[in-house]
C-alpha positions as CSV (number, residue, x, y, z in Angstrom):
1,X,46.2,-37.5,22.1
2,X,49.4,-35.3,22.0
3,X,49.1,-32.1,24.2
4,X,51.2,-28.8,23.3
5,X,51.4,-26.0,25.8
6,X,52.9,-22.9,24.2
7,X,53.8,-20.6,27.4
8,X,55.2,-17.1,28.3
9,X,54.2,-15.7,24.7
10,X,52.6,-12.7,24.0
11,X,48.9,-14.0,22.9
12,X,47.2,-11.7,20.1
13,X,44.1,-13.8,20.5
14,X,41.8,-11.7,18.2
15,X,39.2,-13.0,20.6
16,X,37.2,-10.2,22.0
17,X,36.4,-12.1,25.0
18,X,40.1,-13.4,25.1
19,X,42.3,-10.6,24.3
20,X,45.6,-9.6,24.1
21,X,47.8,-11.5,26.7
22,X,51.3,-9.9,27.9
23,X,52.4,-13.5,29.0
24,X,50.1,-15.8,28.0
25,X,49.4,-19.9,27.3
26,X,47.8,-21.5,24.3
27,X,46.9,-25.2,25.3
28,X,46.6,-27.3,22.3
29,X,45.0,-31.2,22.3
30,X,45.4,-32.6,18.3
31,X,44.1,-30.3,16.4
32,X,42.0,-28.3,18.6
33,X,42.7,-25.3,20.9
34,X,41.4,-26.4,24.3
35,X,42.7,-23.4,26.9
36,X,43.9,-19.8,26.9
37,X,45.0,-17.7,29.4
38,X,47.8,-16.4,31.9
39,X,49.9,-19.2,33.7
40,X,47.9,-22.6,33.0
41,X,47.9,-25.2,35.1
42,X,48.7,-28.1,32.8
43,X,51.7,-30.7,33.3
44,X,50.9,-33.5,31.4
45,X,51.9,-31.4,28.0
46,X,54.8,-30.9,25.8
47,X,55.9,-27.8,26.8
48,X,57.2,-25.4,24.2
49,X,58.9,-21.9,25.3
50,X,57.9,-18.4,23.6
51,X,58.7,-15.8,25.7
52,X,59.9,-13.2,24.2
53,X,57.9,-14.1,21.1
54,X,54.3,-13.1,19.6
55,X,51.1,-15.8,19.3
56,X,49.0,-15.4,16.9
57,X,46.1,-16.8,14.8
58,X,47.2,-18.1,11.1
59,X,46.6,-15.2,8.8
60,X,43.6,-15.8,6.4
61,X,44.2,-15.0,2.5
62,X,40.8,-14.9,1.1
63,X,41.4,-14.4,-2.4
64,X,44.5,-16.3,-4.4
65,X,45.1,-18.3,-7.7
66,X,46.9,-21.2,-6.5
67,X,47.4,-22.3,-10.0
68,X,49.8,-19.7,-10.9
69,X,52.3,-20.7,-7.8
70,X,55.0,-21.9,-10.3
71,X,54.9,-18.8,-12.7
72,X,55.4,-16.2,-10.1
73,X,56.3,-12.5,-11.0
74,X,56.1,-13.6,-14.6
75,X,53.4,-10.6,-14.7
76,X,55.1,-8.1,-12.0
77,X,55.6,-5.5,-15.3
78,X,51.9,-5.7,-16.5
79,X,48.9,-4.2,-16.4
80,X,45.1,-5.9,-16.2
81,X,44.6,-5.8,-19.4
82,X,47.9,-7.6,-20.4
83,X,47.6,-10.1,-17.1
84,X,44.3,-11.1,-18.9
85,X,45.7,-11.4,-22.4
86,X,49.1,-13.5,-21.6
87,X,48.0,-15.3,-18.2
88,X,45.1,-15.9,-18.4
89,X,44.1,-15.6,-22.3
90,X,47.3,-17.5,-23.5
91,X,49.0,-19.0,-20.9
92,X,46.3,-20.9,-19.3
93,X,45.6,-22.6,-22.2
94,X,48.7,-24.9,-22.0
95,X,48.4,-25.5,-18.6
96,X,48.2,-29.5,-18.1
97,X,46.8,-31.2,-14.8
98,X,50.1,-31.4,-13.7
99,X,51.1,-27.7,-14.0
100,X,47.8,-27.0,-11.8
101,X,49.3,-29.8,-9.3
102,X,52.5,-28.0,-9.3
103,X,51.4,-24.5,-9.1
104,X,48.8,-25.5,-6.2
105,X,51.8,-27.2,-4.4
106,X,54.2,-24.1,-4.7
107,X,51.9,-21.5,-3.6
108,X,50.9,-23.4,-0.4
109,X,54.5,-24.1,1.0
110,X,54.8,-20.0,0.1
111,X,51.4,-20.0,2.4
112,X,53.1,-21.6,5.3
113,X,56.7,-19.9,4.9
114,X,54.2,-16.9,5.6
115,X,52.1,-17.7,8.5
116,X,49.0,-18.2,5.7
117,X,47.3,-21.3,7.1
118,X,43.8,-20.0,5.2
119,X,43.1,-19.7,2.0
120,X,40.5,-19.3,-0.7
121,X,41.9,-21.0,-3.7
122,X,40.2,-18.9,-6.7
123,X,40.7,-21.7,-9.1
124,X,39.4,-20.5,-12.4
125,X,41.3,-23.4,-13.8
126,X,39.3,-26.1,-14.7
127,X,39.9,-26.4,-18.2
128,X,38.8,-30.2,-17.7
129,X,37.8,-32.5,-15.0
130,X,41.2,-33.7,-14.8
131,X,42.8,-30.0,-13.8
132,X,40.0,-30.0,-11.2
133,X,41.4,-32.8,-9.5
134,X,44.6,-31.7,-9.7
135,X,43.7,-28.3,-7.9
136,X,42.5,-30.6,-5.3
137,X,44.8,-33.0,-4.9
138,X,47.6,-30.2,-4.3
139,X,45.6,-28.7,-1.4
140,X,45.2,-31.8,0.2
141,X,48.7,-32.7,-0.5
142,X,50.2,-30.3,1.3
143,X,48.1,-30.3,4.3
144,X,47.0,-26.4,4.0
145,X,43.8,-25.1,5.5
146,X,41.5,-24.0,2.0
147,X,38.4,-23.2,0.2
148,X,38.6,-24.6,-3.3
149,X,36.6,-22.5,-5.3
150,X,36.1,-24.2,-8.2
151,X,35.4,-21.7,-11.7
152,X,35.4,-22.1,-14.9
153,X,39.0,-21.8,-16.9
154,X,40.7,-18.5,-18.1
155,X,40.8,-19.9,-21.8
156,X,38.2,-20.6,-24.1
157,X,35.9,-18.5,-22.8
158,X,33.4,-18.3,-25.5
159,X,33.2,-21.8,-25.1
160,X,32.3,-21.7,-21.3
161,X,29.7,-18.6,-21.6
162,X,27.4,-20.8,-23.4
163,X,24.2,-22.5,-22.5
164,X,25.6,-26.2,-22.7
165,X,28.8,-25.3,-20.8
166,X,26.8,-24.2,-18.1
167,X,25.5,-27.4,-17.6
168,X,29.2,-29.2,-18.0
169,X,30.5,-26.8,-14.8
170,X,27.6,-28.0,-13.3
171,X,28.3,-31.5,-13.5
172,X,31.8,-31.2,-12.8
173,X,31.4,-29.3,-9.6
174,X,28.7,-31.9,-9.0
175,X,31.0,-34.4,-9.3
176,X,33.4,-32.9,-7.0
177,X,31.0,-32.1,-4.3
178,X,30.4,-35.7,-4.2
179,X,33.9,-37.3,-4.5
180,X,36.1,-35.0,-2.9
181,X,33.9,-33.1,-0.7
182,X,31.2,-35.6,1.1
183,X,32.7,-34.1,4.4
184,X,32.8,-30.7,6.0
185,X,35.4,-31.7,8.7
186,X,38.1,-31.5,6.7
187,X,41.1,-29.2,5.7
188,X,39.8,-28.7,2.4
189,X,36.6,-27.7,2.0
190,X,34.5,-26.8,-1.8
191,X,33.5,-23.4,-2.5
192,X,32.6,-21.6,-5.8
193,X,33.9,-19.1,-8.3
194,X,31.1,-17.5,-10.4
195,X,32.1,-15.6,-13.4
196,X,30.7,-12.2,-12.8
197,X,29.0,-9.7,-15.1
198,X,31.9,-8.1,-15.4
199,X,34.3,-11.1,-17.3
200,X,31.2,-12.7,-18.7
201,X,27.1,-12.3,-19.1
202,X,24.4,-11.8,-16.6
203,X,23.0,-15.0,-17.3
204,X,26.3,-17.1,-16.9
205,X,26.5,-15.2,-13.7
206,X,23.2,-16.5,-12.2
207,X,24.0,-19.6,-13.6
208,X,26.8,-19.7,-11.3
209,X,25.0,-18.1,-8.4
210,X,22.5,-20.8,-8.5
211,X,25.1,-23.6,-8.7
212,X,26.9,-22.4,-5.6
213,X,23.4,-21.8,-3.8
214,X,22.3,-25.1,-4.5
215,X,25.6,-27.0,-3.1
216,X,25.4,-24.0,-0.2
217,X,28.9,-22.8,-0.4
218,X,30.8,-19.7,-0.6
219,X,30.5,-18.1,-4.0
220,X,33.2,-15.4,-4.9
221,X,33.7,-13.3,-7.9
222,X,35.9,-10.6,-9.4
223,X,34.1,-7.4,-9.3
224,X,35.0,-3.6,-9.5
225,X,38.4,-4.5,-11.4
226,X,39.0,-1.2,-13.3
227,X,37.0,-0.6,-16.3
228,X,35.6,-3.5,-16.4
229,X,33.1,-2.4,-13.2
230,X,31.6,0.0,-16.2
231,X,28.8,-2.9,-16.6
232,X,27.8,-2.2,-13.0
233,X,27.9,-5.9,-12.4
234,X,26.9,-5.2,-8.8
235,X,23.5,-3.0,-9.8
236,X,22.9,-6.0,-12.3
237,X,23.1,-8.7,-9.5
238,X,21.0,-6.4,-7.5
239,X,18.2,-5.8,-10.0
240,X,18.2,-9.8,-10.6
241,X,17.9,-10.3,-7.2
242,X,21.6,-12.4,-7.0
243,X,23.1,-10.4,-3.9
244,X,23.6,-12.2,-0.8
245,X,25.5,-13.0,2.3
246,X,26.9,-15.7,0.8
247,X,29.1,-14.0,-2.1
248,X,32.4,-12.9,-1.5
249,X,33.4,-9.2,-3.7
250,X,36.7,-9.5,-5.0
251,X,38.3,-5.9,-5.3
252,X,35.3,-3.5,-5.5
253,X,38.1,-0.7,-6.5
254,X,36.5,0.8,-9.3
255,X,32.9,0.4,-8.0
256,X,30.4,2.9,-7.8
257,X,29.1,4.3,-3.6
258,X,26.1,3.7,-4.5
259,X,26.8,0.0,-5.4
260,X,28.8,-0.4,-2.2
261,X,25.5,0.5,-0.4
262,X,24.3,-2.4,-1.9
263,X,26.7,-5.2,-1.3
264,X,26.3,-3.7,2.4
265,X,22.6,-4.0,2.4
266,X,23.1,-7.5,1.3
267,X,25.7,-8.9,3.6
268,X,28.2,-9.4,1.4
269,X,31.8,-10.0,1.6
270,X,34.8,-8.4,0.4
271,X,38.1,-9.4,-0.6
272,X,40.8,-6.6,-1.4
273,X,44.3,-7.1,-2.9
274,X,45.9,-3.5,-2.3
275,X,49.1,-4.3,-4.1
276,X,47.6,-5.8,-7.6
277,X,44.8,-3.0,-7.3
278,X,47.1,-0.1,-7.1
279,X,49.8,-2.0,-9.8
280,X,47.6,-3.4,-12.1
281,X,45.2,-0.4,-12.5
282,X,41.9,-2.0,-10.9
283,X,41.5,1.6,-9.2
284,X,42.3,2.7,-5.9
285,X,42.1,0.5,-3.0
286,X,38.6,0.9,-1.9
287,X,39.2,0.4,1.9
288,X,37.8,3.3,3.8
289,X,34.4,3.1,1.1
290,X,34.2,-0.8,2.6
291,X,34.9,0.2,6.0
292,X,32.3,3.1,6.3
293,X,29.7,0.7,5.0
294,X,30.7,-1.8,7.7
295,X,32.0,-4.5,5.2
296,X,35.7,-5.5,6.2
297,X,38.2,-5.1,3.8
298,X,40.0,-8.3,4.0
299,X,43.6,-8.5,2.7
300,X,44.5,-11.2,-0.1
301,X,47.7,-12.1,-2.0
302,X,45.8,-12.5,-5.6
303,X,47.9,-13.0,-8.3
304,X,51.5,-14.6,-7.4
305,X,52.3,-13.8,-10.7
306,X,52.4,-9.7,-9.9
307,X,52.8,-10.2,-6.2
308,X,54.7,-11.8,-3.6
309,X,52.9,-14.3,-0.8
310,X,53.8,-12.0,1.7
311,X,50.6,-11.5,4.2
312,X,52.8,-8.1,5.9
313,X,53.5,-6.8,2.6
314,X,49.6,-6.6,1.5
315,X,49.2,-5.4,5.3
316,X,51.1,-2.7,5.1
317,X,50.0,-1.6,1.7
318,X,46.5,-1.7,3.2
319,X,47.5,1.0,5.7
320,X,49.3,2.9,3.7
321,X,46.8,3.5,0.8
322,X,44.3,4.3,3.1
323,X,46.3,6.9,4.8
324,X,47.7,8.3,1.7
325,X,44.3,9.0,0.7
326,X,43.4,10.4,3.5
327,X,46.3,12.4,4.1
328,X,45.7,13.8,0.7
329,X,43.1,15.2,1.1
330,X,43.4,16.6,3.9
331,X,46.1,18.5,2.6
332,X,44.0,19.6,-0.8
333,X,41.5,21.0,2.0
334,X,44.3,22.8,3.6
335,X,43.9,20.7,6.9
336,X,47.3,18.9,8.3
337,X,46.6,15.3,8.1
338,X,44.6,13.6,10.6
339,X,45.6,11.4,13.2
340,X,44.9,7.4,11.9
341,X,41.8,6.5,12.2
342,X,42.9,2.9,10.8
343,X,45.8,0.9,12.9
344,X,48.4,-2.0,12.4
345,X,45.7,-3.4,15.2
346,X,42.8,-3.1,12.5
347,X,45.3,-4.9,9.3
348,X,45.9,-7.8,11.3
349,X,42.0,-7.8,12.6
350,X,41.1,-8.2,8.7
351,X,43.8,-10.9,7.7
352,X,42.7,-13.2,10.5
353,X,39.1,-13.3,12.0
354,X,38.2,-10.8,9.1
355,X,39.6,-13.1,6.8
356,X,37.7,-15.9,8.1
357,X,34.5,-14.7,9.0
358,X,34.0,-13.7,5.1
359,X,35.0,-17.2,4.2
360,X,32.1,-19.1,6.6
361,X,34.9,-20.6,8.6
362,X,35.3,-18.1,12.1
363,X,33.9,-21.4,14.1
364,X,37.0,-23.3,13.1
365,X,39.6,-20.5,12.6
366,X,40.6,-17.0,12.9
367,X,41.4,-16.7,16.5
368,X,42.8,-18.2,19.3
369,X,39.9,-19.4,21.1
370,X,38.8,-22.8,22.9
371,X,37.3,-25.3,20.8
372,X,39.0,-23.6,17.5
373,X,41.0,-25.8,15.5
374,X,45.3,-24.7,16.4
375,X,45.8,-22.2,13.1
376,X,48.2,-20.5,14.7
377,X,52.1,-18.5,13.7
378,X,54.6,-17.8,16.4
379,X,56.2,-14.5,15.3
380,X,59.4,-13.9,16.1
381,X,60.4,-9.8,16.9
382,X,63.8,-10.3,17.5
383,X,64.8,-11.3,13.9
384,X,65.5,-8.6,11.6
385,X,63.4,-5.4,10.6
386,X,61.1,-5.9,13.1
387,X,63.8,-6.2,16.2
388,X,63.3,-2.2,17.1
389,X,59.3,-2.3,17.1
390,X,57.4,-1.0,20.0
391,X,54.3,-3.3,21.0
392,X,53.4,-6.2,19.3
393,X,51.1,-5.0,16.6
394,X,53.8,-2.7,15.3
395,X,56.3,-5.6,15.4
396,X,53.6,-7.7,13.2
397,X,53.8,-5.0,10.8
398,X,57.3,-4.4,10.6
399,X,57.0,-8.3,9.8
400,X,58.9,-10.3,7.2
401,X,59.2,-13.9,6.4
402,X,61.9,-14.4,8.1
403,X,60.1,-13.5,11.5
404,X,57.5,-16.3,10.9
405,X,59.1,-19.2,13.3
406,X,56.2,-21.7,13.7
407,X,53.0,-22.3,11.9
408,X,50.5,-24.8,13.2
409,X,47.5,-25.7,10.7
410,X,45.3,-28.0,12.4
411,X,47.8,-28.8,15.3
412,X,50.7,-29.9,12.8
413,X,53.8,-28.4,12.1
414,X,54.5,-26.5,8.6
415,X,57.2,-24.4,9.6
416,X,59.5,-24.6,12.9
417,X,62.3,-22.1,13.8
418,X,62.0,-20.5,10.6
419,X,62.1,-24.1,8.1
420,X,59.3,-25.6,6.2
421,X,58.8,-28.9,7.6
422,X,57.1,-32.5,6.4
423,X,57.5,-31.5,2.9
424,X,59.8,-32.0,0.4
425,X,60.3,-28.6,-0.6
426,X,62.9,-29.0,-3.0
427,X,61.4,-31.4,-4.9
428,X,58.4,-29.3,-5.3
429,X,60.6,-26.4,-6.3
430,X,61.9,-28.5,-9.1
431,X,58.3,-29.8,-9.6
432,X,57.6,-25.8,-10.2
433,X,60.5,-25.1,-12.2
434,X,60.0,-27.7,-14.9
435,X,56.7,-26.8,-15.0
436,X,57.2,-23.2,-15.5
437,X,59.3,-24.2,-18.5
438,X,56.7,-26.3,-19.8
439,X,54.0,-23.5,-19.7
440,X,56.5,-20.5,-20.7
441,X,57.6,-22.5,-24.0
442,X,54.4,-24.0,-24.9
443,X,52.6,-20.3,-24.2
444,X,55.7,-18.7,-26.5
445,X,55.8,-16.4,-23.2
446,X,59.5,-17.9,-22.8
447,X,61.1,-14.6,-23.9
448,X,59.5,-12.2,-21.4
449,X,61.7,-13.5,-18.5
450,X,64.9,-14.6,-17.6
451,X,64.1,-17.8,-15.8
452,X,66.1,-18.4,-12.1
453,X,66.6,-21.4,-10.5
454,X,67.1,-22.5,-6.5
């Protein structure tokens, strides 16, 4: 079995036990991590120089739409309301298998080029069994670490809301669990998407809540997205009983403290996206009302089609909204602002073991720590923006792309000295593009952009 030593790095372990390492080793045996520490012993390993450069764990995106990878920034100019109409509401409706394939495809090699090796594929997609598969098949294909959460589609909703399409999800995801899915030790792993009070009914809700139970998955939902959060979806779950551990809140911007409190009380989960929130108008950011309640606000890239894959971008703008806010009102008191209370330590806490202690995986990822599969980026500070930085957290921070060298998922390589690697990326680029076209003409959403090509 092929050993790696990575040596002289500086180890970000995120493992409390662990910790930071000045000049540290990460021992790797296939896919597992088997040692960490200062100066290991080991000669019969490939050995693989970092000093000068930071280890960390693969960063965990807990909340994405892997389906849209080949339309990205068509909705970077609209709001939630028009997102829903022409993505979701027209768009998705042309979508073929093929498009989902392509889309899935894109948006993981965008993972990898930035040090994602995690994510929760929110895959509300599944206008047939076919697109199912096809969400599937792209995940696998590209050898990305993921929680495919299978949902219901984006078009025809009426049709989905109903009694007898209830039991059609059911069967599907049924199907899935079985086919796809018979084993938990793999990359790809099933979750769920419920609908949520706030997109659909109560009762479709449960539905889904009971579907996901029953297969005992991860359940996530949208909740808290602007006005929508009006219906109290949250207070609704409660009253029926349907909070839990095992759900996974995506956004929570727009709801109430006192419904907070109750996702708290229940152990649930949280999923922000700080960019799409404060862009889209799903209300402000709610990190420090999460954070106060003891539920950790982990960072996600959403919707490639208003947001770039960038894991430091939605860092940062997790930071900074949170100090804006509380810098502002400090100053409406007539205070000077407060020292930080939250730190570039904290962001990158949340998108790695935060990220994937609210998914159900922290046993296999999320730190550097023996017996945890090898998730892990090599981040290089002396590239770019970052170059200047002072200690490693600020460099991560200060991060872009560029500064991502290697990413490991599972012990193989998916990027080395800056290139995607094992993959054809140009011919899923051109898989993207002619997809794109596809969609755009078919959706008659070809006039809102001015396509590029690579």
């Amino acid at each position: 079995m092929t050993r790696t030593l990575l040596t002289g790095g500086i180890v970000l372990s995120q493992d409390e036990r662990i910790g930071d390492l000045e000049e540290g080793d990460v021992l790797i045996e296939g896919d597992t991590i088997v040692d960490v520490g200062p100066k290991l012993d080991v000669t019969d390993a490939e050995v693989v120089d970092v000093r000068g450069q930071i280890v960390l764990p693969g960063f965990v995106d807990t909340h994405r739409h892997m389906w849209q990878g080949a339309i990205g920034g068509l909705a970077f100019d609209w709001n939630l309301g028009e997102y829903l109409w022409k993505v979701l509401g027209t768009a998705a409706a042309y979508f073929r298998p093929e498009d989902v394939y392509a889309g899935g495809r894109m948006s993981a090699v965008q993972s990898f080029d930035a040090g994602i090796t995690t994510v929760f594929d929110f895959s509300h997609i599944s206008n047939s069994p076919e697109h199912a598969d096809a969400a599937v098949d792209a995940l696998f294909a590209t050898g990305i670490r993921a929680v495919y959460g299978y949902g219901a589609p984006g078009n025809d909703a009426g049709a989905w809301y109903g009694p007898t399409s209830d039991i059609r999800q059911s069967l599907d995801v049924q199907r899935l669990a079985s086919e796809r899915f018979s084993s938990t030790d793999q990359l790809v792993t099933l979750g769920l998407t419920a609908r949520g009070p706030e997109l659909s009914t109560l009762a479709a809700s449960l539905d889904d809540i009971a579907i996901g139970r029953d297969l005992g998955v991860v359940i996530s939902l949208h909740m808290g997205a602007g006005r929508l959060a009006d219906v109290h979806g949250v207070q609704q779950l409660h009253e029926a009983g349907a909070l839990g551990p095992d759900l996974l809140h995506v956004h929570l911007s727009s709801t109430s403290d006192a419904e907070l409190d109750l996702v708290a009380a229940s152990g649930g989960k949280a999923a922000i996206c700080p960019r799409t929130e404060m862009s889209m108008g799903h209300g402000y950011p709610a990190i420090g009302r999460l954070i106060e309640r003891g539920i950790v606000p982990t960072p996600s890239m959403d919707v490639v089609t208003g947001v770039s894959i960038d894991m430091f971008d939605e860092m940062r703008a997790l930071l900074e909204a949170e100090r804006a806010l509380v810098n502002q009102r400090a100053l409406d008191r007539g205070d000077d602002a407060p020292p930080f209370s939250l730190t570039a330590k904290d962001a990158v806490r949340f998108a790695t073991i935060g990220g994937a202690t609210a998914l159900g995986l922290d046993a296999i990822t999320g730190s550097i720590t023996p017996g945890k599969k090898a998730d892990i980026v090599v981040f290089d500070p002396r590239v770019g923006a970052a170059r200047p930085a002072t200690g490693a957290y600020a460099s991560i921070l200060f991060g872009q792309l560029a500064n991502v060298d290697t990413v490991l998922v599972g012990g193989e390589l998916r990027k080395r000295k800056g290139q995607i690697v094992g993959i054809d990326v140009d011919a899923i680029v051109r898989e993207a593009e002619a997809s794109r076209e596809h969609v755009l003409v078919a959706s008659d959403l070809a006039a809102t952009a001015l396509r590029t090509r690579v």
